[in-house]
Amino acid sequence: MATPLGLRVLIVVLVVGALGGAGYLLWSHFSSASRAKAELGDAIDCVAQADAAIVPLNEAVSSQIGGDTSSHEGLSEKIDSATSLLTEASSHLERAQALADHLDDSGREVLDALSASIEARRGMIGAGEVIVDVDDAVSSALGLLGQARDRLESADEKAKAASDAANEYARFLAGEQTQIQDANVAVSLDNEAASLIAEASDLLGKAKQAFGDADYAVYESYVAKRAEAAQLMLDADSAVVSGDFERAGQLVSQYNAADAEAATFAATLPANLSDIFVDSYARLTSAERQKYAESAAKAADADAVVRKYQGVLARAATSGAARA
């Protein structure tokens, strides 16, 4: 029995409509999958670009106390850029996650890996910034402390020269032939020594401002006693200039006592300038170093999953090109 024409037309319409609907769903699925992969690719690119700051940050974090901090130059701007790129990566990732149903298992796996990778890098940046800030503060304080030591060494040379000049002048007063016949020579050198010690004290204060967590007490005691001794010697030589030899003798005795105390303090100074920073440096950075290391390990694990995913995509692309 023949099918009525109207019924045949209806069947054709229904079949075509069904095929068209299935085609649309298929197209929609592949289109969404393509967009999800594109968002994943953009997220991966952003993370890779963010590593432009991670690499120098690694160098900064691995440096030792008092080490070269030249790698810190421009690091702040790189960190800002990396932070912005990670935020952009998160945005791409969120859009990919909204299309997760259209991804295969490897695609969904890399979603989680990328999320972990981004958070791990944020952890590295946060911990790294703390360490770099402490490094910079210690480096600045150490440099100032070194300058203070240099001033004190120069003051030693001036004080010795002043003592030699005073002795030469004493020989002149005793009727001997000497090159120095003016007591003011010693006074001038005493003033230079006292000025250098004052500069050292000022530099020590600046070191404390740069990094206040260290214990500078032994240096402060030493510099203060050196300043006291230098002033006593200046007063003694000034008394000689004015002809008050009795007072000069009293002041020299006081100077000898202060100089002996300064020598006692000098014996307690750390062998290395950086020694006074070791404990506070460890206290301020140890937890952050551990956090940085843990974050770096998490990033490495996550990156391994991302690289595997990229390898799968690359092989698929190569295979597709070969078939074409």
Tab-separated table of C-alpha atoms in Angstrom:
chain	number	residue	atom	x	y	z
A	1	MET	CA	0.000	0.000	0.000
A	2	ALA	CA	1.536	3.326	-1.029
A	3	THR	CA	2.308	5.951	1.592
A	4	PRO	CA	0.267	9.074	1.098
A	5	LEU	CA	2.260	11.987	-0.265
A	6	GLY	CA	1.511	14.176	2.725
A	7	LEU	CA	2.780	11.554	5.152
A	8	ARG	CA	5.979	11.053	3.148
A	9	VAL	CA	6.663	14.791	3.259
A	10	LEU	CA	6.104	14.852	7.013
A	11	ILE	CA	8.521	11.955	7.538
A	12	VAL	CA	11.194	13.693	5.454
A	13	VAL	CA	10.760	16.890	7.432
A	14	LEU	CA	11.025	15.057	10.730
A	15	VAL	CA	14.126	13.110	9.639
A	16	VAL	CA	15.856	16.199	8.310
A	17	GLY	CA	14.936	18.097	11.467
A	18	ALA	CA	16.307	15.316	13.653
A	19	LEU	CA	19.519	15.145	11.678
A	20	GLY	CA	19.807	18.926	11.775
A	21	GLY	CA	19.306	18.999	15.550
A	22	ALA	CA	21.916	16.306	16.063
A	23	GLY	CA	24.277	18.160	13.784
A	24	TYR	CA	23.788	21.350	15.737
A	25	LEU	CA	24.450	19.580	19.038
A	26	LEU	CA	27.550	17.970	17.582
A	27	TRP	CA	28.742	21.277	16.219
A	28	SER	CA	28.012	22.991	19.551
A	29	HIS	CA	29.969	20.342	21.440
A	30	PHE	CA	33.030	20.623	19.240
A	31	SER	CA	32.798	24.403	19.212
A	32	SER	CA	32.667	24.509	23.022
A	33	ALA	CA	35.515	21.997	23.264
A	34	SER	CA	37.549	24.149	20.904
A	35	ARG	CA	36.886	27.255	22.985
A	36	ALA	CA	37.755	25.415	26.185
A	37	LYS	CA	41.063	24.264	24.690
A	38	ALA	CA	41.772	27.784	23.474
A	39	GLU	CA	41.179	29.160	26.974
A	40	LEU	CA	43.457	26.459	28.402
A	41	GLY	CA	46.132	27.371	25.882
A	42	ASP	CA	45.884	31.058	26.779
A	43	ALA	CA	46.079	30.226	30.498
A	44	ILE	CA	49.180	28.103	29.906
A	45	ASP	CA	50.794	30.927	27.900
A	46	CYS	CA	50.124	33.433	30.694
A	47	VAL	CA	51.686	31.137	33.281
A	48	ALA	CA	54.738	30.640	31.058
A	49	GLN	CA	55.140	34.403	30.660
A	50	ALA	CA	54.804	34.871	34.423
A	51	ASP	CA	57.905	32.739	34.863
A	52	ALA	CA	59.956	35.661	33.548
A	53	ALA	CA	59.754	36.917	37.147
A	54	ILE	CA	59.992	33.495	38.781
A	55	VAL	CA	63.456	32.807	37.347
A	56	PRO	CA	65.200	35.898	38.859
A	57	LEU	CA	63.144	35.377	42.018
A	58	ASN	CA	64.663	31.902	42.307
A	59	GLU	CA	68.128	33.435	42.092
A	60	ALA	CA	67.274	35.995	44.760
A	61	VAL	CA	65.821	33.399	47.130
A	62	SER	CA	68.809	31.089	46.754
A	63	SER	CA	71.333	33.815	47.623
A	64	GLN	CA	73.150	33.735	50.944
A	65	ILE	CA	73.067	36.382	53.662
A	66	GLY	CA	75.098	39.382	52.636
A	67	GLY	CA	75.343	38.061	49.086
A	68	ASP	CA	75.108	39.950	45.825
A	69	THR	CA	71.675	41.547	45.482
A	70	SER	CA	72.207	42.960	41.986
A	71	SER	CA	69.680	40.425	40.665
A	72	HIS	CA	67.011	42.254	42.707
A	73	GLU	CA	67.194	45.257	40.385
A	74	GLY	CA	63.930	45.612	38.498
A	75	LEU	CA	62.517	42.560	40.274
A	76	SER	CA	59.578	44.456	41.745
A	77	GLU	CA	58.306	45.412	38.290
A	78	LYS	CA	58.717	41.827	37.082
A	79	ILE	CA	56.783	40.535	40.075
A	80	ASP	CA	53.964	43.014	39.381
A	81	SER	CA	53.862	41.816	35.786
A	82	ALA	CA	53.858	38.152	36.865
A	83	THR	CA	51.047	38.776	39.341
A	84	SER	CA	48.983	40.426	36.615
A	85	LEU	CA	49.676	37.540	34.220
A	86	LEU	CA	48.623	34.973	36.820
A	87	THR	CA	45.387	36.892	37.332
A	88	GLU	CA	44.828	36.805	33.577
A	89	ALA	CA	45.611	33.075	33.562
A	90	SER	CA	42.982	32.549	36.266
A	91	SER	CA	40.398	34.345	34.130
A	92	HIS	CA	41.151	32.093	31.160
A	93	LEU	CA	40.986	29.081	33.448
A	94	GLU	CA	37.581	30.075	34.817
A	95	ARG	CA	36.196	30.318	31.298
A	96	ALA	CA	37.673	26.920	30.456
A	97	GLN	CA	36.189	25.423	33.618
A	98	ALA	CA	32.743	26.650	32.575
A	99	LEU	CA	33.160	24.477	29.468
A	100	ALA	CA	34.691	21.501	31.285
A	101	ASP	CA	31.874	19.148	30.208
A	102	HIS	CA	33.082	19.476	26.622
A	103	LEU	CA	36.649	18.428	27.442
A	104	ASP	CA	38.040	14.913	27.565
A	105	ASP	CA	39.671	13.422	30.669
A	106	SER	CA	43.117	14.856	29.908
A	107	GLY	CA	41.611	18.302	29.427
A	108	ARG	CA	39.768	18.161	32.740
A	109	GLU	CA	42.924	16.900	34.445
A	110	VAL	CA	44.917	19.859	33.197
A	111	LEU	CA	42.240	22.229	34.530
A	112	ASP	CA	43.063	21.121	38.069
A	113	ALA	CA	46.797	21.119	37.334
A	114	LEU	CA	46.694	24.678	36.013
A	115	SER	CA	44.762	25.864	39.036
A	116	ALA	CA	47.381	24.291	41.307
A	117	SER	CA	50.193	25.742	39.172
A	118	ILE	CA	48.814	29.277	39.417
A	119	GLU	CA	48.295	29.094	43.183
A	120	ALA	CA	51.751	27.572	43.683
A	121	ARG	CA	53.360	30.426	41.780
A	122	ARG	CA	51.429	32.946	43.838
A	123	GLY	CA	52.791	31.230	46.923
A	124	MET	CA	56.326	31.440	45.527
A	125	ILE	CA	55.931	35.132	44.762
A	126	GLY	CA	54.494	35.923	48.194
A	127	ALA	CA	57.239	34.075	50.057
A	128	GLY	CA	59.928	35.307	47.678
A	129	GLU	CA	58.996	38.946	48.173
A	130	VAL	CA	59.425	38.608	51.945
A	131	ILE	CA	62.843	37.000	51.524
A	132	VAL	CA	63.977	39.606	48.995
A	133	ASP	CA	62.861	42.453	51.275
A	134	VAL	CA	64.871	40.994	54.165
A	135	ASP	CA	67.846	40.408	51.859
A	136	ASP	CA	67.762	44.016	50.695
A	137	ALA	CA	67.497	45.349	54.249
A	138	VAL	CA	70.387	43.188	55.481
A	139	SER	CA	72.490	44.067	52.442
A	140	SER	CA	71.939	47.771	53.072
A	141	ALA	CA	72.727	47.462	56.786
A	142	LEU	CA	75.799	45.359	56.071
A	143	GLY	CA	77.096	47.932	53.613
A	144	LEU	CA	76.626	50.739	56.142
A	145	LEU	CA	78.293	48.687	58.851
A	146	GLY	CA	81.230	48.119	56.523
A	147	GLN	CA	81.521	51.845	55.928
A	148	ALA	CA	81.450	52.433	59.688
A	149	ARG	CA	84.296	49.933	60.134
A	150	ASP	CA	86.297	51.732	57.432
A	151	ARG	CA	85.820	55.044	59.248
A	152	LEU	CA	87.009	53.485	62.499
A	153	GLU	CA	90.100	52.073	60.817
A	154	SER	CA	90.886	55.504	59.396
A	155	ALA	CA	90.317	57.001	62.844
A	156	ASP	CA	92.864	54.524	64.230
A	157	GLU	CA	95.420	55.776	61.737
A	158	LYS	CA	94.699	59.413	62.647
A	159	ALA	CA	94.859	58.641	66.385
A	160	LYS	CA	98.231	56.912	65.967
A	161	ALA	CA	99.517	59.834	63.929
A	162	ALA	CA	98.277	62.233	66.643
A	163	SER	CA	100.020	60.184	69.329
A	164	ASP	CA	103.257	60.207	67.328
A	165	ALA	CA	102.951	63.964	66.822
A	166	ALA	CA	102.349	64.501	70.550
A	167	ASN	CA	105.426	62.430	71.393
A	168	GLU	CA	107.489	64.364	68.866
A	169	TYR	CA	106.325	67.622	70.418
A	170	ALA	CA	107.197	66.343	73.891
A	171	ARG	CA	110.727	65.605	72.680
A	172	PHE	CA	110.879	69.119	71.255
A	173	LEU	CA	109.925	70.524	74.668
A	174	ALA	CA	112.696	68.418	76.172
A	175	GLY	CA	115.167	70.194	73.923
A	176	GLU	CA	115.570	67.537	71.265
A	177	GLN	CA	115.659	68.241	67.577
A	178	THR	CA	112.384	67.017	66.051
A	179	GLN	CA	110.303	67.616	62.933
A	180	ILE	CA	107.191	68.622	64.892
A	181	GLN	CA	107.527	71.749	66.980
A	182	ASP	CA	103.834	72.713	67.203
A	183	ALA	CA	101.342	71.058	69.576
A	184	ASN	CA	98.515	72.026	67.253
A	185	VAL	CA	99.595	69.283	64.817
A	186	ALA	CA	98.427	66.617	67.273
A	187	VAL	CA	95.231	68.557	68.006
A	188	SER	CA	94.399	68.743	64.295
A	189	LEU	CA	94.887	64.993	63.918
A	190	ASP	CA	92.797	64.371	67.063
A	191	ASN	CA	89.978	66.377	65.522
A	192	GLU	CA	90.147	64.319	62.345
A	193	ALA	CA	90.029	61.083	64.344
A	194	ALA	CA	87.070	62.302	66.407
A	195	SER	CA	85.255	63.372	63.229
A	196	LEU	CA	85.780	59.934	61.643
A	197	ILE	CA	84.442	58.203	64.759
A	198	ALA	CA	81.396	60.486	64.704
A	199	GLU	CA	80.810	59.467	61.085
A	200	ALA	CA	81.108	55.805	62.095
A	201	SER	CA	78.513	56.340	64.814
A	202	ASP	CA	76.170	57.987	62.321
A	203	LEU	CA	76.617	55.114	59.858
A	204	LEU	CA	75.915	52.615	62.625
A	205	GLY	CA	72.660	54.428	63.364
A	206	LYS	CA	71.714	54.263	59.684
A	207	ALA	CA	72.476	50.528	59.649
A	208	LYS	CA	70.006	50.073	62.524
A	209	GLN	CA	67.405	52.012	60.577
A	210	ALA	CA	67.981	49.843	57.509
A	211	PHE	CA	67.641	46.586	59.459
A	212	GLY	CA	66.517	46.985	63.036
A	213	ASP	CA	66.143	43.298	63.932
A	214	ALA	CA	69.859	42.690	64.551
A	215	ASP	CA	71.640	43.283	67.873
A	216	TYR	CA	74.124	46.103	67.367
A	217	ALA	CA	74.922	46.515	71.087
A	218	VAL	CA	78.544	45.376	70.888
A	219	TYR	CA	79.258	47.784	68.014
A	220	GLU	CA	77.465	50.626	69.772
A	221	SER	CA	79.461	50.070	72.969
A	222	TYR	CA	82.712	49.920	71.049
A	223	VAL	CA	82.055	53.064	68.998
A	224	ALA	CA	80.861	54.979	72.069
A	225	LYS	CA	84.035	54.083	73.977
A	226	ARG	CA	86.186	54.981	70.991
A	227	ALA	CA	84.468	58.362	70.806
A	228	GLU	CA	85.057	58.901	74.529
A	229	ALA	CA	88.742	58.019	74.210
A	230	ALA	CA	89.172	60.256	71.160
A	231	GLN	CA	87.637	63.226	72.989
A	232	LEU	CA	89.907	62.664	76.004
A	233	MET	CA	92.971	62.634	73.779
A	234	LEU	CA	91.788	65.778	72.017
A	235	ASP	CA	91.277	67.500	75.374
A	236	ALA	CA	94.711	66.346	76.569
A	237	ASP	CA	96.501	67.669	73.492
A	238	SER	CA	94.497	70.902	73.678
A	239	ALA	CA	95.645	71.289	77.301
A	240	VAL	CA	99.237	70.935	76.102
A	241	VAL	CA	98.657	73.731	73.588
A	242	SER	CA	97.396	75.988	76.370
A	243	GLY	CA	100.340	75.016	78.585
A	244	ASP	CA	98.250	73.210	81.251
A	245	PHE	CA	100.497	70.153	81.475
A	246	GLU	CA	99.040	68.960	84.787
A	247	ARG	CA	95.562	68.741	83.319
A	248	ALA	CA	97.004	67.169	80.195
A	249	GLY	CA	98.571	64.418	82.317
A	250	GLN	CA	95.245	63.716	84.060
A	251	LEU	CA	93.425	63.525	80.756
A	252	VAL	CA	96.031	61.163	79.312
A	253	SER	CA	95.458	58.801	82.251
A	254	GLN	CA	91.707	58.896	81.606
A	255	TYR	CA	92.369	58.325	77.918
A	256	ASN	CA	94.487	55.238	78.642
A	257	ALA	CA	91.653	53.755	80.744
A	258	ALA	CA	89.043	54.474	78.038
A	259	ASP	CA	91.329	53.108	75.337
A	260	ALA	CA	91.782	49.870	77.312
A	261	GLU	CA	88.001	49.520	77.611
A	262	ALA	CA	87.648	50.116	73.883
A	263	ALA	CA	90.187	47.359	73.266
A	264	THR	CA	88.099	45.015	75.454
A	265	PHE	CA	85.003	45.789	73.397
A	266	ALA	CA	86.999	45.324	70.184
A	267	ALA	CA	87.913	41.796	71.276
A	268	THR	CA	84.201	40.903	71.458
A	269	LEU	CA	83.340	42.139	67.978
A	270	PRO	CA	82.126	39.366	65.604
A	271	ALA	CA	84.738	37.867	63.312
A	272	ASN	CA	82.593	38.770	60.294
A	273	LEU	CA	80.375	41.813	59.932
A	274	SER	CA	77.478	39.626	58.789
A	275	ASP	CA	77.562	37.519	61.969
A	276	ILE	CA	75.207	39.841	63.846
A	277	PHE	CA	72.540	39.330	61.172
A	278	VAL	CA	72.564	35.516	61.070
A	279	ASP	CA	70.030	34.754	63.821
A	280	SER	CA	67.512	37.445	62.935
A	281	TYR	CA	67.881	36.684	59.222
A	282	ALA	CA	67.071	33.018	59.818
A	283	ARG	CA	64.153	33.905	62.068
A	284	LEU	CA	62.634	36.239	59.479
A	285	THR	CA	63.151	34.046	56.400
A	286	SER	CA	63.190	30.358	57.431
A	287	ALA	CA	59.401	29.899	57.305
A	288	GLU	CA	59.184	31.787	54.011
A	289	ARG	CA	61.990	29.687	52.510
A	290	GLN	CA	60.123	26.533	53.452
A	291	LYS	CA	56.916	27.929	51.979
A	292	TYR	CA	58.778	28.878	48.809
A	293	ALA	CA	60.292	25.399	48.474
A	294	GLU	CA	56.927	23.710	49.034
A	295	SER	CA	55.231	25.986	46.512
A	296	ALA	CA	57.993	25.362	43.974
A	297	ALA	CA	57.544	21.589	44.395
A	298	LYS	CA	53.768	21.903	43.851
A	299	ALA	CA	54.360	24.032	40.763
A	300	ALA	CA	56.758	21.418	39.384
A	301	ASP	CA	54.209	18.610	39.887
A	302	ALA	CA	51.457	20.641	38.245
A	303	ASP	CA	53.705	21.657	35.365
A	304	ALA	CA	54.460	17.992	34.641
A	305	VAL	CA	50.726	17.389	34.037
A	306	VAL	CA	50.517	20.476	31.809
A	307	ARG	CA	53.537	19.368	29.750
A	308	LYS	CA	51.993	15.914	29.328
A	309	TYR	CA	48.773	17.542	28.088
A	310	GLN	CA	50.695	19.737	25.663
A	311	GLY	CA	52.477	16.628	24.382
A	312	VAL	CA	49.170	14.906	23.710
A	313	LEU	CA	47.914	17.951	21.793
A	314	ALA	CA	51.129	18.135	19.799
A	315	ARG	CA	50.931	14.461	18.827
A	316	ALA	CA	47.268	14.857	17.866
A	317	ALA	CA	48.092	17.851	15.691
A	318	THR	CA	50.934	15.982	14.005
A	319	SER	CA	48.730	12.964	13.375
A	320	GLY	CA	45.974	15.141	11.930
A	321	ALA	CA	48.414	16.890	9.622
A	322	ALA	CA	49.754	13.546	8.405
A	323	ARG	CA	46.247	12.292	7.567
A	324	ALA	CA	45.510	15.494	5.725
